[in-house]
Amino acid sequence: RATSLARLGRASCVRTADYPRRVTGSMKAPLDQAGSTILGTTLIMDRQKTAPPEVRNVVNFLRNKAQMKTRTGILGGQRVEYFKGNAAIKAVLSPEYAKLKNVPPVSNEEEADRMLHSFLPYAFFLRVDRGEAPPAGKDGPAPRPLQVVQMQMFEKDMHYVWLYEGMQLYLKLAGLGGGGALLTLLRFR
């Protein structure tokens, strides 16, 4: 736990207009109110690759092991998962987080807030505003529309969309394993 929160100190707000303006491949990246491209696949991957190992460890914990409550929303015409800032703060204050190695130590809400705010430039998650809930259909409530907020800062009462899919290798292996199991069942049926 050599990393101190002082090194991850709270910088000023990060504006989405400060993100590079670039659309990648066939993906039409959603635009925020200022017209800045922020969700291009290559941009996100580049930003996430520059994250220090301590940041990656915390994000992997939040995304895969913390069991934070997530909801489904619509951002740029695609279904995405989002969470409330308070859930992330509770997760990094939990005993499970305290047992992790190579993560910044966190002892109170203020430190957790400061640490999570320092992760915003790496684009693992971004702050969003939720739109009005559409009328519920026969399948239950419809996902809320989400819009990226221009001024990025971490606050416990706000919502954040996940731009990080977690451990890709694990997901691919699980998919291959499930497909293999299905083929085996069909073959010996």
mmCIF file of C-alpha atoms in Angstrom:
data_model
loop_
_atom_site.group_PDB
_atom_site.id
_atom_site.type_symbol
_atom_site.label_atom_id
_atom_site.label_comp_id
_atom_site.label_asym_id
_atom_site.label_seq_id
_atom_site.Cartn_x
_atom_site.Cartn_y
_atom_site.Cartn_z
ATOM 1 C CA ARG A 1 0.000 0.000 0.000
ATOM 2 C CA ALA A 2 2.769 2.352 -0.909
ATOM 3 C CA THR A 3 0.531 4.550 -3.027
ATOM 4 C CA SER A 4 -0.731 7.511 -1.080
ATOM 5 C CA LEU A 5 -3.897 9.405 -1.747
ATOM 6 C CA ALA A 6 -1.839 12.562 -1.875
ATOM 7 C CA ARG A 7 -0.431 11.335 -5.182
ATOM 8 C CA LEU A 8 -3.965 10.621 -6.373
ATOM 9 C CA GLY A 9 -5.082 14.010 -5.029
ATOM 10 C CA ARG A 10 -8.258 15.650 -6.180
ATOM 11 C CA ALA A 11 -7.598 17.698 -9.270
ATOM 12 C CA SER A 12 -9.953 20.272 -10.610
ATOM 13 C CA CYS A 13 -13.002 19.107 -12.536
ATOM 14 C CA VAL A 14 -12.369 17.295 -15.791
ATOM 15 C CA ARG A 15 -14.441 18.652 -18.659
ATOM 16 C CA THR A 16 -15.551 16.262 -21.371
ATOM 17 C CA ALA A 17 -14.598 18.955 -23.877
ATOM 18 C CA ASP A 18 -10.967 18.338 -22.818
ATOM 19 C CA TYR A 19 -11.116 14.776 -24.166
ATOM 20 C CA PRO A 20 -9.585 14.419 -27.655
ATOM 21 C CA ARG A 21 -12.084 14.813 -30.495
ATOM 22 C CA ARG A 22 -11.946 11.655 -32.574
ATOM 23 C CA VAL A 23 -14.514 9.155 -33.848
ATOM 24 C CA THR A 24 -13.261 5.629 -34.406
ATOM 25 C CA GLY A 25 -14.078 3.099 -37.086
ATOM 26 C CA SER A 26 -17.711 2.333 -37.665
ATOM 27 C CA MET A 27 -18.779 3.309 -34.147
ATOM 28 C CA LYS A 28 -20.569 6.616 -34.140
ATOM 29 C CA ALA A 29 -19.502 7.928 -30.767
ATOM 30 C CA PRO A 30 -22.200 9.687 -28.756
ATOM 31 C CA LEU A 31 -21.675 13.410 -28.367
ATOM 32 C CA ASP A 32 -22.227 15.444 -25.253
ATOM 33 C CA GLN A 33 -23.887 18.886 -25.250
ATOM 34 C CA ALA A 34 -20.635 20.601 -26.180
ATOM 35 C CA GLY A 35 -20.261 18.338 -29.228
ATOM 36 C CA SER A 36 -17.113 16.591 -27.978
ATOM 37 C CA THR A 37 -16.543 12.980 -28.907
ATOM 38 C CA ILE A 38 -15.893 11.132 -25.680
ATOM 39 C CA LEU A 39 -16.970 7.556 -26.124
ATOM 40 C CA GLY A 40 -14.879 6.389 -29.106
ATOM 41 C CA THR A 41 -13.667 2.854 -28.483
ATOM 42 C CA THR A 42 -10.006 3.600 -29.211
ATOM 43 C CA LEU A 43 -9.980 6.677 -26.995
ATOM 44 C CA ILE A 44 -11.375 4.771 -24.044
ATOM 45 C CA MET A 45 -8.934 1.907 -24.460
ATOM 46 C CA ASP A 46 -5.998 4.334 -24.778
ATOM 47 C CA ARG A 47 -6.993 6.174 -21.616
ATOM 48 C CA GLN A 48 -7.566 2.959 -19.689
ATOM 49 C CA LYS A 49 -4.175 1.563 -20.759
ATOM 50 C CA THR A 50 -2.425 4.575 -19.218
ATOM 51 C CA ALA A 51 -3.911 3.883 -15.788
ATOM 52 C CA PRO A 52 -1.460 2.826 -13.051
ATOM 53 C CA PRO A 53 -1.770 -0.761 -11.733
ATOM 54 C CA GLU A 54 -3.267 0.480 -8.437
ATOM 55 C CA VAL A 55 -6.088 2.199 -10.328
ATOM 56 C CA ARG A 56 -6.726 -0.907 -12.432
ATOM 57 C CA ASN A 57 -6.881 -3.061 -9.294
ATOM 58 C CA VAL A 58 -9.501 -0.791 -7.717
ATOM 59 C CA VAL A 59 -11.567 -0.634 -10.908
ATOM 60 C CA ASN A 60 -11.423 -4.423 -11.343
ATOM 61 C CA PHE A 61 -12.607 -4.799 -7.761
ATOM 62 C CA LEU A 62 -15.490 -2.357 -8.274
ATOM 63 C CA ARG A 63 -16.553 -3.861 -11.587
ATOM 64 C CA ASN A 64 -16.167 -7.570 -10.820
ATOM 65 C CA LYS A 65 -16.062 -8.272 -7.097
ATOM 66 C CA ALA A 66 -17.724 -5.475 -5.150
ATOM 67 C CA GLN A 67 -21.267 -6.505 -6.120
ATOM 68 C CA MET A 68 -22.330 -2.897 -6.472
ATOM 69 C CA LYS A 69 -25.901 -2.352 -7.506
ATOM 70 C CA THR A 70 -25.997 -1.397 -11.171
ATOM 71 C CA ARG A 71 -28.874 -0.372 -13.372
ATOM 72 C CA THR A 72 -29.370 -0.477 -17.105
ATOM 73 C CA GLY A 73 -29.658 2.748 -19.060
ATOM 74 C CA ILE A 74 -29.488 3.935 -22.658
ATOM 75 C CA LEU A 75 -26.511 6.046 -23.767
ATOM 76 C CA GLY A 76 -26.089 6.902 -27.424
ATOM 77 C CA GLY A 77 -28.637 4.267 -28.427
ATOM 78 C CA GLN A 78 -26.791 1.465 -26.609
ATOM 79 C CA ARG A 79 -27.632 -0.320 -23.384
ATOM 80 C CA VAL A 80 -25.089 0.417 -20.672
ATOM 81 C CA GLU A 81 -24.761 -0.222 -16.949
ATOM 82 C CA TYR A 82 -24.548 2.651 -14.512
ATOM 83 C CA PHE A 83 -24.121 2.990 -10.754
ATOM 84 C CA LYS A 84 -24.531 5.563 -8.035
ATOM 85 C CA GLY A 85 -21.412 7.145 -6.537
ATOM 86 C CA ASN A 86 -22.464 6.178 -3.028
ATOM 87 C CA ALA A 87 -22.290 2.470 -3.965
ATOM 88 C CA ALA A 88 -18.668 2.849 -5.098
ATOM 89 C CA ILE A 89 -17.743 4.694 -1.895
ATOM 90 C CA LYS A 90 -19.317 1.951 0.232
ATOM 91 C CA ALA A 91 -17.453 -0.687 -1.781
ATOM 92 C CA VAL A 92 -14.009 0.874 -1.210
ATOM 93 C CA LEU A 93 -14.780 1.276 2.499
ATOM 94 C CA SER A 94 -15.759 -2.395 2.794
ATOM 95 C CA PRO A 95 -13.672 -5.090 4.539
ATOM 96 C CA GLU A 96 -13.243 -6.893 1.187
ATOM 97 C CA TYR A 97 -11.469 -3.851 -0.249
ATOM 98 C CA ALA A 98 -9.235 -3.577 2.828
ATOM 99 C CA LYS A 99 -7.992 -7.128 2.155
ATOM 100 C CA LEU A 100 -6.832 -6.292 -1.392
ATOM 101 C CA LYS A 101 -3.172 -5.805 -2.176
ATOM 102 C CA ASN A 102 -1.725 -3.066 -4.381
ATOM 103 C CA VAL A 103 -4.617 -0.654 -3.905
ATOM 104 C CA PRO A 104 -4.582 2.802 -2.307
ATOM 105 C CA PRO A 105 -5.597 2.707 1.366
ATOM 106 C CA VAL A 106 -8.918 4.358 2.143
ATOM 107 C CA SER A 107 -10.141 5.044 5.675
ATOM 108 C CA ASN A 108 -13.065 7.459 5.278
ATOM 109 C CA GLU A 109 -15.593 8.796 2.779
ATOM 110 C CA GLU A 110 -13.558 11.886 1.927
ATOM 111 C CA GLU A 111 -10.517 9.808 0.943
ATOM 112 C CA ALA A 112 -12.729 7.425 -1.051
ATOM 113 C CA ASP A 113 -14.344 10.365 -2.845
ATOM 114 C CA ARG A 114 -10.932 11.884 -3.639
ATOM 115 C CA MET A 115 -9.567 8.568 -4.904
ATOM 116 C CA LEU A 116 -12.569 7.834 -7.141
ATOM 117 C CA HIS A 117 -12.456 11.385 -8.527
ATOM 118 C CA SER A 118 -8.830 10.812 -9.533
ATOM 119 C CA PHE A 119 -9.946 7.847 -11.695
ATOM 120 C CA LEU A 120 -12.154 9.953 -14.007
ATOM 121 C CA PRO A 121 -9.382 10.926 -16.484
ATOM 122 C CA TYR A 122 -8.775 7.237 -17.205
ATOM 123 C CA ALA A 123 -12.357 6.857 -18.548
ATOM 124 C CA PHE A 124 -13.287 3.676 -16.688
ATOM 125 C CA PHE A 125 -16.538 5.432 -15.812
ATOM 126 C CA LEU A 126 -18.048 8.856 -16.523
ATOM 127 C CA ARG A 127 -20.645 10.944 -14.752
ATOM 128 C CA VAL A 128 -24.080 10.975 -16.377
ATOM 129 C CA ASP A 129 -27.458 12.557 -15.805
ATOM 130 C CA ARG A 130 -30.517 10.337 -15.888
ATOM 131 C CA GLY A 131 -33.434 11.399 -18.036
ATOM 132 C CA GLU A 132 -37.082 10.917 -17.242
ATOM 133 C CA ALA A 133 -38.148 7.300 -16.914
ATOM 134 C CA PRO A 134 -40.059 6.137 -19.988
ATOM 135 C CA PRO A 135 -43.434 4.501 -19.399
ATOM 136 C CA ALA A 136 -43.181 0.941 -18.122
ATOM 137 C CA GLY A 137 -43.940 -1.772 -20.649
ATOM 138 C CA LYS A 138 -45.201 -5.286 -20.132
ATOM 139 C CA ASP A 139 -41.609 -6.432 -19.463
ATOM 140 C CA GLY A 140 -41.179 -4.016 -16.557
ATOM 141 C CA PRO A 141 -39.613 -0.578 -16.361
ATOM 142 C CA ALA A 142 -37.754 0.574 -19.458
ATOM 143 C CA PRO A 143 -34.111 1.673 -19.137
ATOM 144 C CA ARG A 144 -33.645 5.388 -18.492
ATOM 145 C CA PRO A 145 -31.922 7.556 -21.069
ATOM 146 C CA LEU A 146 -28.514 8.802 -19.905
ATOM 147 C CA GLN A 147 -26.544 11.867 -20.945
ATOM 148 C CA VAL A 148 -22.856 12.487 -20.217
ATOM 149 C CA VAL A 149 -22.259 15.522 -17.999
ATOM 150 C CA GLN A 150 -19.779 18.041 -19.359
ATOM 151 C CA MET A 151 -18.098 18.750 -15.991
ATOM 152 C CA GLN A 152 -16.703 15.455 -14.720
ATOM 153 C CA MET A 153 -16.313 15.222 -10.953
ATOM 154 C CA PHE A 154 -17.054 12.460 -8.479
ATOM 155 C CA GLU A 155 -19.889 13.020 -6.021
ATOM 156 C CA LYS A 156 -21.634 10.342 -4.021
ATOM 157 C CA ASP A 157 -25.157 11.381 -5.050
ATOM 158 C CA MET A 158 -24.487 11.322 -8.803
ATOM 159 C CA HIS A 159 -24.632 8.492 -11.344
ATOM 160 C CA TYR A 160 -21.745 7.043 -13.363
ATOM 161 C CA VAL A 161 -21.812 4.890 -16.491
ATOM 162 C CA TRP A 162 -19.362 2.002 -16.798
ATOM 163 C CA LEU A 163 -17.110 2.269 -19.852
ATOM 164 C CA TYR A 164 -15.001 -0.663 -18.646
ATOM 165 C CA GLU A 165 -16.122 -4.185 -19.369
ATOM 166 C CA GLY A 166 -14.044 -5.884 -16.731
ATOM 167 C CA MET A 167 -11.711 -8.762 -17.320
ATOM 168 C CA GLN A 168 -12.154 -9.487 -21.033
ATOM 169 C CA LEU A 169 -10.187 -12.748 -20.997
ATOM 170 C CA TYR A 170 -12.393 -14.130 -18.228
ATOM 171 C CA LEU A 171 -15.554 -13.176 -20.122
ATOM 172 C CA LYS A 172 -14.297 -14.768 -23.348
ATOM 173 C CA LEU A 173 -13.252 -17.978 -21.587
ATOM 174 C CA ALA A 174 -16.601 -18.174 -19.806
ATOM 175 C CA GLY A 175 -18.377 -17.753 -23.148
ATOM 176 C CA LEU A 176 -16.273 -20.437 -24.787
ATOM 177 C CA GLY A 177 -16.803 -22.761 -21.831
ATOM 178 C CA GLY A 178 -20.570 -22.252 -21.945
ATOM 179 C CA GLY A 179 -20.623 -22.868 -25.698
ATOM 180 C CA GLY A 180 -18.507 -26.001 -25.303
ATOM 181 C CA ALA A 181 -20.776 -27.314 -22.553
ATOM 182 C CA LEU A 182 -23.830 -26.727 -24.732
ATOM 183 C CA LEU A 183 -22.262 -28.553 -27.689
ATOM 184 C CA THR A 184 -21.292 -31.463 -25.429
ATOM 185 C CA LEU A 185 -24.845 -31.722 -24.101
ATOM 186 C CA LEU A 186 -26.299 -31.661 -27.610
ATOM 187 C CA ARG A 187 -23.795 -34.205 -28.898
ATOM 188 C CA PHE A 188 -24.468 -36.839 -26.215
ATOM 189 C CA ARG A 189 -28.162 -36.328 -26.026
#
